Short mmCIF file of C-alpha atoms and ligand atoms in Angstrom, two decimals:
data_model
loop_
_atom_site.label_atom_id
_atom_site.label_comp_id
_atom_site.label_asym_id
_atom_site.label_seq_id
_atom_site.Cartn_x
_atom_site.Cartn_y
_atom_site.Cartn_z
CA MET A 1 132.60 13.53 -55.45
CA ALA A 2 132.33 15.54 -58.98
CA PHE A 3 134.22 14.17 -62.04
CA ASN A 4 134.47 15.90 -64.92
CA GLU A 5 133.24 12.79 -67.60
CA PRO A 6 134.62 13.86 -70.94
CA ASP A 7 132.86 10.61 -73.51
CA PRO A 8 135.36 8.03 -73.14
CA SER A 9 134.82 7.48 -77.40
CA ALA A 10 136.88 11.12 -78.03
CA PRO A 11 140.66 11.33 -79.28
CA SER A 12 141.86 11.92 -76.15
CA PRO A 13 143.08 15.83 -75.99
CA THR A 14 147.13 16.89 -75.62
CA GLN A 15 148.01 17.23 -71.56
CA VAL A 16 150.48 20.03 -71.95
CA LYS A 17 151.81 20.83 -68.74
CA ILE A 18 152.86 24.03 -66.90
CA LEU A 19 154.55 24.25 -63.53
CA ILE A 20 154.24 25.79 -60.38
CA ALA A 21 157.90 26.72 -58.35
CA GLY A 22 158.34 28.64 -55.16
CA GLY A 23 159.04 28.85 -51.36
CA PHE A 24 156.78 28.23 -48.94
CA GLY A 25 154.15 30.73 -48.56
CA VAL A 26 154.81 32.59 -51.78
CA GLY A 27 151.17 31.71 -52.47
CA LYS A 28 151.31 28.49 -55.41
CA THR A 29 148.42 26.58 -53.85
CA THR A 30 146.47 29.93 -53.35
CA PHE A 31 147.35 30.80 -57.73
CA VAL A 32 146.79 26.59 -59.16
CA GLY A 33 143.95 27.53 -57.34
CA ALA A 34 142.50 30.70 -58.80
CA VAL A 35 143.03 29.28 -62.79
CA SER A 36 141.94 25.53 -61.98
CA GLU A 37 138.83 24.76 -63.61
CA ILE A 38 138.95 22.31 -60.55
CA ASP A 39 138.91 23.05 -56.75
CA PRO A 40 143.02 22.74 -55.50
CA LEU A 41 143.59 19.13 -55.91
CA SER A 42 146.93 18.54 -53.43
CA THR A 43 148.72 15.33 -53.46
CA GLU A 44 151.62 13.92 -51.46
CA GLU A 45 155.29 12.72 -52.99
CA LEU A 46 157.28 10.40 -50.29
CA ILE A 47 160.50 11.85 -49.80
CA THR A 48 163.01 9.81 -48.17
CA THR A 49 166.71 10.50 -46.00
CA ALA A 50 167.75 8.92 -49.67
CA SER A 51 166.06 10.96 -52.15
CA ALA A 52 168.93 11.99 -54.37
CA GLY A 53 169.70 9.60 -56.90
CA SER A 54 166.40 8.26 -59.77
CA ASP A 55 166.48 4.40 -57.26
CA HIS A 56 165.69 7.08 -54.48
CA LEU A 57 162.07 4.63 -53.52
CA ALA A 58 164.70 1.40 -53.67
CA GLY A 59 164.03 0.05 -50.39
CA ILE A 60 161.56 2.66 -48.41
CA GLU A 61 159.99 1.20 -46.39
CA GLY A 62 162.91 1.15 -42.90
CA LYS A 63 164.22 4.46 -43.51
CA THR A 64 162.25 7.58 -42.49
CA THR A 65 159.77 9.76 -44.84
CA THR A 66 157.80 12.14 -45.21
CA THR A 67 156.02 13.75 -47.27
CA VAL A 68 155.97 17.37 -49.97
CA ALA A 69 152.89 18.84 -51.19
CA LEU A 70 152.74 19.01 -54.58
CA ASP A 71 149.43 20.63 -56.06
CA PHE A 72 147.50 20.89 -58.58
CA GLY A 73 144.62 21.58 -60.86
CA ARG A 74 143.08 21.91 -64.99
CA ILE A 75 142.23 23.70 -66.98
CA THR A 76 140.10 22.74 -70.54
CA ILE A 77 140.85 23.96 -73.86
CA GLU A 78 137.55 22.11 -75.49
CA GLN A 79 137.64 24.03 -78.66
CA HIS A 80 141.38 23.24 -79.87
CA GLY A 81 141.20 19.99 -77.71
CA ILE A 82 144.17 20.26 -75.00
CA VAL A 83 144.23 20.29 -71.02
CA LEU A 84 146.61 22.58 -69.28
CA TYR A 85 147.32 20.69 -66.08
CA LEU A 86 149.79 22.31 -63.42
CA PHE A 87 150.95 21.50 -61.07
CA GLY A 88 152.73 23.55 -58.16
CA THR A 89 155.28 22.59 -55.49
CA PRO A 90 158.18 23.83 -53.27
CA GLY A 91 161.38 24.77 -55.67
CA GLN A 92 163.88 24.55 -52.62
CA GLN A 93 166.96 21.81 -53.99
CA ARG A 94 166.09 19.23 -51.47
CA PHE A 95 162.65 18.43 -53.22
CA TRP A 96 164.78 18.52 -56.64
CA PHE A 97 164.09 14.67 -57.28
CA MET A 98 160.27 15.44 -57.53
CA TRP A 99 161.66 18.30 -60.76
CA ASP A 100 163.25 15.58 -62.42
CA GLU A 101 159.21 13.68 -62.96
CA LEU A 102 157.93 17.14 -62.91
CA SER A 103 160.39 18.93 -66.14
CA ALA A 104 159.82 16.15 -67.70
CA GLY A 105 157.97 17.31 -70.98
CA ALA A 106 156.35 20.53 -69.33
CA LEU A 107 156.18 22.86 -71.41
CA GLY A 108 157.38 25.68 -69.32
CA ALA A 109 157.38 27.43 -65.74
CA ILE A 110 156.50 30.39 -63.34
CA VAL A 111 158.78 30.49 -60.94
CA LEU A 112 156.37 32.76 -58.43
CA ALA A 113 158.27 34.80 -55.79
CA ASP A 114 157.61 37.52 -52.68
CA THR A 115 160.31 40.88 -53.40
CA ARG A 116 160.44 39.59 -49.55
CA ARG A 117 161.66 36.34 -49.49
CA LEU A 118 163.23 37.38 -52.85
CA GLU A 119 166.62 34.92 -51.92
CA ASP A 120 163.62 31.35 -52.03
CA CYS A 121 163.27 31.35 -55.26
CA PHE A 122 167.22 31.24 -55.87
CA ASP A 123 166.28 26.92 -56.55
CA ALA A 124 164.04 27.28 -58.77
CA VAL A 125 165.44 29.22 -60.81
CA ASP A 126 168.57 27.44 -61.13
CA PHE A 127 167.13 24.21 -61.19
CA PHE A 128 165.11 25.44 -64.83
CA GLU A 129 168.27 27.39 -66.12
CA ASN A 130 170.42 24.40 -65.83
CA ARG A 131 167.19 22.37 -67.70
CA GLY A 132 167.06 24.34 -69.81
CA THR A 133 163.13 24.73 -69.09
CA ARG A 134 162.34 27.81 -70.16
CA PHE A 135 160.74 30.29 -66.79
CA LEU A 136 159.18 33.80 -66.01
CA VAL A 137 159.25 34.82 -63.03
CA ALA A 138 156.01 36.40 -61.35
CA VAL A 139 156.12 38.47 -58.58
CA ASN A 140 153.13 38.63 -55.53
CA GLU A 141 152.01 40.67 -55.25
CA PHE A 142 151.63 41.18 -51.70
CA ASP A 143 149.93 43.63 -49.25
CA GLY A 144 152.05 45.77 -47.20
CA ALA A 145 155.36 43.82 -49.02
CA PHE A 146 157.83 46.72 -50.27
CA ARG A 147 156.88 46.88 -54.02
CA TYR A 148 160.32 46.87 -56.17
CA ASP A 149 161.39 48.02 -59.52
CA PRO A 150 161.37 44.71 -62.31
CA ASP A 151 164.27 45.38 -62.16
CA GLU A 152 166.37 44.92 -59.13
CA VAL A 153 163.97 41.31 -58.75
CA ARG A 154 165.70 41.01 -61.80
CA ALA A 155 169.45 41.81 -60.33
CA ALA A 156 168.78 40.80 -57.16
CA LEU A 157 167.74 37.05 -58.54
CA GLY A 158 170.68 37.64 -61.12
CA LEU A 159 168.49 37.42 -63.75
CA ASP A 160 168.64 36.79 -68.16
CA PRO A 161 167.83 40.02 -68.90
CA ARG A 162 165.42 37.73 -71.65
CA VAL A 163 163.24 35.56 -69.14
CA PRO A 164 160.14 38.54 -68.08
CA ILE A 165 159.14 39.72 -64.23
CA VAL A 166 155.45 40.20 -63.97
CA LEU A 167 153.58 41.16 -61.62
CA CYS A 168 150.74 39.75 -60.18
CA ASP A 169 148.11 38.61 -57.58
CA ALA A 170 147.73 34.89 -57.24
CA ARG A 171 144.21 35.15 -55.54
CA ASP A 172 142.38 36.52 -58.92
CA GLY A 173 141.82 34.56 -61.25
CA GLY A 174 142.18 36.84 -64.28
CA SER A 175 146.00 37.63 -62.91
CA ALA A 176 147.28 34.92 -62.73
CA THR A 177 145.65 33.32 -65.82
CA ALA A 178 147.72 36.57 -67.20
CA VAL A 179 150.51 35.48 -65.88
CA LEU A 180 150.07 31.93 -67.72
CA ARG A 181 149.66 33.55 -71.06
CA ALA A 182 153.10 35.42 -70.58
CA LEU A 183 154.85 32.44 -70.33
CA ILE A 184 152.84 31.16 -73.66
CA ARG A 185 154.05 33.91 -75.24
CA HIS A 186 157.58 34.27 -73.35
CA LEU A 187 157.34 30.81 -75.57
CA LEU A 188 156.41 32.01 -78.52
CA VAL A 189 159.16 34.15 -78.72
CA ALA A 190 161.71 31.27 -78.92
CA VAL A 191 159.60 30.51 -81.93
CA PRO A 192 159.97 31.27 -85.50
CA SER A 193 157.45 32.58 -87.14
CA ALA A 194 155.69 29.84 -89.56
CA SER A 195 154.69 32.17 -92.25
CA VAL A 196 157.95 33.63 -92.40
CA MET B 1 159.83 32.01 -41.79
CA THR B 2 162.51 30.70 -40.55
CA ALA B 3 164.25 27.33 -42.00
CA GLY B 4 162.87 25.23 -38.89
CA ASP B 5 160.02 26.57 -39.17
CA GLU B 6 159.75 24.64 -42.84
CA GLU B 7 161.14 21.91 -41.43
CA VAL B 8 158.25 20.70 -39.04
CA TRP B 9 156.03 21.61 -42.10
CA VAL B 10 156.91 19.96 -44.12
CA ASP B 11 157.33 16.75 -41.69
CA ALA B 12 153.49 17.40 -40.36
CA ALA B 13 153.15 16.76 -43.79
CA ALA B 14 153.69 13.05 -43.40
CA GLY B 15 150.89 12.18 -41.21
CA PRO B 16 148.75 10.15 -43.39
CA LEU B 17 151.92 8.09 -44.21
CA VAL B 18 151.40 4.77 -41.88
CA ARG B 19 148.36 4.15 -44.04
CA PRO B 20 150.00 4.06 -47.27
CA TYR B 21 152.23 1.63 -46.39
CA THR B 22 149.27 -0.69 -44.46
CA VAL B 23 147.72 -0.41 -48.13
CA THR B 24 150.45 -0.87 -50.89
CA ALA B 25 151.72 -3.61 -48.20
CA GLY B 26 155.13 -2.03 -47.96
CA ARG B 27 155.92 -2.14 -51.88
CA THR B 28 156.89 1.98 -53.13
CA ARG B 29 157.67 0.77 -56.74
CA PRO B 30 154.92 -0.06 -59.45
CA THR B 31 155.09 -2.53 -61.93
CA VAL B 32 153.72 -0.69 -64.23
CA ARG B 33 155.56 2.51 -65.96
CA LEU B 34 153.25 5.15 -65.34
CA ASP B 35 154.07 9.50 -64.79
CA LEU B 36 152.07 11.86 -63.15
CA LEU B 37 149.83 12.53 -66.74
CA SER B 38 149.02 9.13 -67.71
CA LEU B 39 145.77 8.61 -67.65
CA VAL B 40 143.82 5.93 -66.40
CA VAL B 41 140.63 4.15 -66.44
CA ALA B 42 138.21 1.10 -65.22
CA THR B 43 137.68 -1.43 -67.25
CA GLY B 44 134.18 -3.14 -65.87
CA ARG B 45 135.51 -5.82 -64.58
CA ARG B 46 136.22 -6.35 -61.30
CA PRO B 47 139.40 -7.60 -59.18
CA ARG B 48 138.05 -10.95 -56.75
CA GLU B 49 140.10 -9.25 -53.77
CA MET B 50 140.92 -5.18 -53.44
CA ALA B 51 141.59 -3.13 -50.46
CA PRO B 52 139.25 -0.20 -49.92
CA GLU B 53 141.89 2.10 -51.66
CA HIS B 54 141.84 -0.32 -54.99
CA ALA B 55 137.76 0.79 -54.81
CA GLU B 56 138.09 3.89 -54.37
CA ALA B 57 140.25 4.24 -56.92
CA LEU B 58 138.51 2.50 -59.78
CA ALA B 59 135.49 4.74 -59.04
CA CYS B 60 137.69 7.66 -59.80
CA CYS B 61 138.42 6.54 -63.06
CA ARG B 62 135.03 6.04 -65.04
CA ALA B 63 136.62 8.40 -67.66
CA PRO B 64 140.45 8.62 -68.33
CA THR B 65 141.89 10.44 -65.45
CA SER B 66 145.12 11.96 -64.80
CA VAL B 67 147.37 9.85 -61.94
CA ALA B 68 147.85 12.91 -60.13
CA GLU B 69 144.10 13.80 -60.23
CA VAL B 70 143.76 9.86 -58.51
CA ALA B 71 145.94 10.78 -56.34
CA ALA B 72 144.58 13.89 -54.77
CA HIS B 73 140.87 12.17 -55.04
CA LEU B 74 143.07 9.12 -53.08
CA ARG B 75 144.44 12.05 -50.59
CA LEU B 76 147.66 9.01 -51.20
CA PRO B 77 151.15 10.40 -51.93
CA VAL B 78 151.52 9.83 -55.61
CA THR B 79 154.57 6.75 -55.49
CA ILE B 80 151.89 4.98 -53.37
CA THR B 81 149.22 5.57 -55.72
CA LYS B 82 151.26 5.11 -58.51
CA VAL B 83 151.30 0.99 -56.83
CA LEU B 84 147.59 1.11 -56.48
CA LEU B 85 146.86 1.60 -60.17
CA ALA B 86 149.44 -0.38 -61.86
CA ASP B 87 147.73 -3.62 -58.89
CA LEU B 88 144.59 -3.33 -60.68
CA LEU B 89 146.28 -2.66 -63.99
CA ASP B 90 148.05 -6.01 -63.44
CA CYS B 91 144.80 -7.51 -63.36
CA ARG B 92 143.13 -5.38 -66.00
CA ALA B 93 140.75 -3.62 -63.43
CA MET B 94 142.02 -0.49 -65.52
CA THR B 95 143.87 -0.29 -68.54
CA THR B 96 146.14 2.81 -69.28
CA GLN B 97 146.44 4.72 -71.92
CA ALA B 98 149.37 5.44 -74.26
CA ARG B 99 152.20 6.94 -71.84
CA HIS B 100 151.17 10.47 -72.86
CA THR B 101 153.49 12.46 -74.88
CA ALA B 102 155.46 15.32 -74.33
CA ALA B 103 154.23 18.78 -75.45
CA ASP B 104 156.64 20.47 -77.63
CA PRO B 105 157.75 24.01 -76.12
CA THR B 106 158.79 25.37 -78.55
CA ASP B 107 155.00 23.70 -81.54
CA ARG B 108 154.06 27.57 -82.09
CA ALA B 109 149.87 26.39 -83.49
CA LEU B 110 150.57 24.50 -80.32
CA LEU B 111 151.06 28.07 -78.57
CA GLU B 112 148.78 29.40 -79.98
CA LYS B 113 146.00 27.43 -79.34
CA LEU B 114 147.04 27.51 -75.57
CA LEU B 115 147.36 30.79 -75.61
CA ASP B 116 143.28 32.09 -77.79
CA GLY B 117 142.26 28.73 -74.98
CA LEU B 118 143.30 31.59 -72.12
CA GLN B 119 142.08 33.85 -73.39
CA ARG B 120 138.09 33.09 -73.47
CA ALA B 121 139.06 31.59 -69.11
N1 GDP C 201 147.69 39.37 -49.80
C1 GDP C 201 148.42 38.38 -50.29
N2 GDP C 201 147.79 36.90 -49.99
C2 GDP C 201 147.94 35.86 -50.86
C3 GDP C 201 148.39 36.84 -51.95
N3 GDP C 201 149.03 34.85 -52.76
C4 GDP C 201 148.56 34.09 -51.73
N4 GDP C 201 148.15 35.06 -50.19
C5 GDP C 201 148.46 34.03 -49.26
O1 GDP C 201 149.14 33.62 -48.28
C6 GDP C 201 148.74 32.58 -47.78
C7 GDP C 201 150.06 31.80 -48.74
O2 GDP C 201 149.87 30.86 -49.91
P1 GDP C 201 149.15 29.53 -50.08
O3 GDP C 201 149.04 29.60 -51.76
O4 GDP C 201 149.83 28.37 -49.21
O5 GDP C 201 151.57 29.40 -50.08
P2 GDP C 201 151.93 28.46 -50.90
O6 GDP C 201 152.73 27.86 -49.99
O7 GDP C 201 153.18 28.87 -52.32
O8 GDP C 201 151.03 27.50 -51.89
C8 GDP C 201 148.03 32.33 -48.08
O9 GDP C 201 147.53 32.01 -46.73
C9 GDP C 201 147.07 32.89 -49.28
O10 GDP C 201 145.58 33.68 -48.89
C10 GDP C 201 148.24 37.44 -53.08
O11 GDP C 201 148.97 38.14 -54.28
N5 GDP C 201 148.57 38.26 -51.85
MG1 MG C 202 150.87 25.51 -50.87
#
């Protein structure tokens, strides 16, 4: 096992979190793997039949349980003392119990979309809109998928005109990193410049 | 992909469930509040008795490591990992740094540093 071992005496870095949401098979794991400095790690969270509500773990033992995948990646920005964590997980409403913890303190989110199944990202868009989490939509361009115009995607998703839509190839580190930059720029737009 | 296929996928991911319950003796509620980005680090103190999973967790936390990363290395669900880590915190085999404070999405300086860092990535 190869661990990145930071100097324990160093000041602890600023931790920031960006979320990657989208339907099954849209490329979340691929995306996280393409940008992460560590091999994409996958963990899981328990889902119970009683997963709704804050107390969803109480008495879990006796209930039917299953798990949902949670992708995890990391980008260390050494020169600025920042560690960016990426979490990818399905956006469907029945997984929202997980999104509560994930979205708490998140800087922003990327909703990955496959134009062949745009409806798969409706729930994620709803969640972030309701939460007030700033996000953009990244259309993962699968080979052979019909290339929609960003305006058509915007109309289909009922997106606010300010929410950016970008195209990407989740398999390509450069392309996926460009999506992260687009999200940061989107966040910056909302922040008044300090030097005015 | 139909909704039915997806059900199968979720259920297919349920394989390791028996093991976690054994490890935590059915406990699913950690005694210490931890979140995915809480950093935990081994203190060097070894508990007298521990499950192999506790030892594994200690081994991967020689440097401060996030709870999410420990879960991924142990291949255990986050909830179960939190229970194990809480055991180790309880017996002071580990410490946790102050719970991480949420980054402010309107912190211009932070966002500019991120953008700069991602430019070079
Ligand atoms: N052609 C193409 N295939 C992709 C792209 N992104 C992901 N894939 C493939 O699509 C499949 C599903 O991707 P995955 O990352 O597992 O999706 P997830 O379920 O959202 O985690 C995998 O076989 C990927 O290799 C892409 O941009 N283009
Ligand atoms: Mg996946």
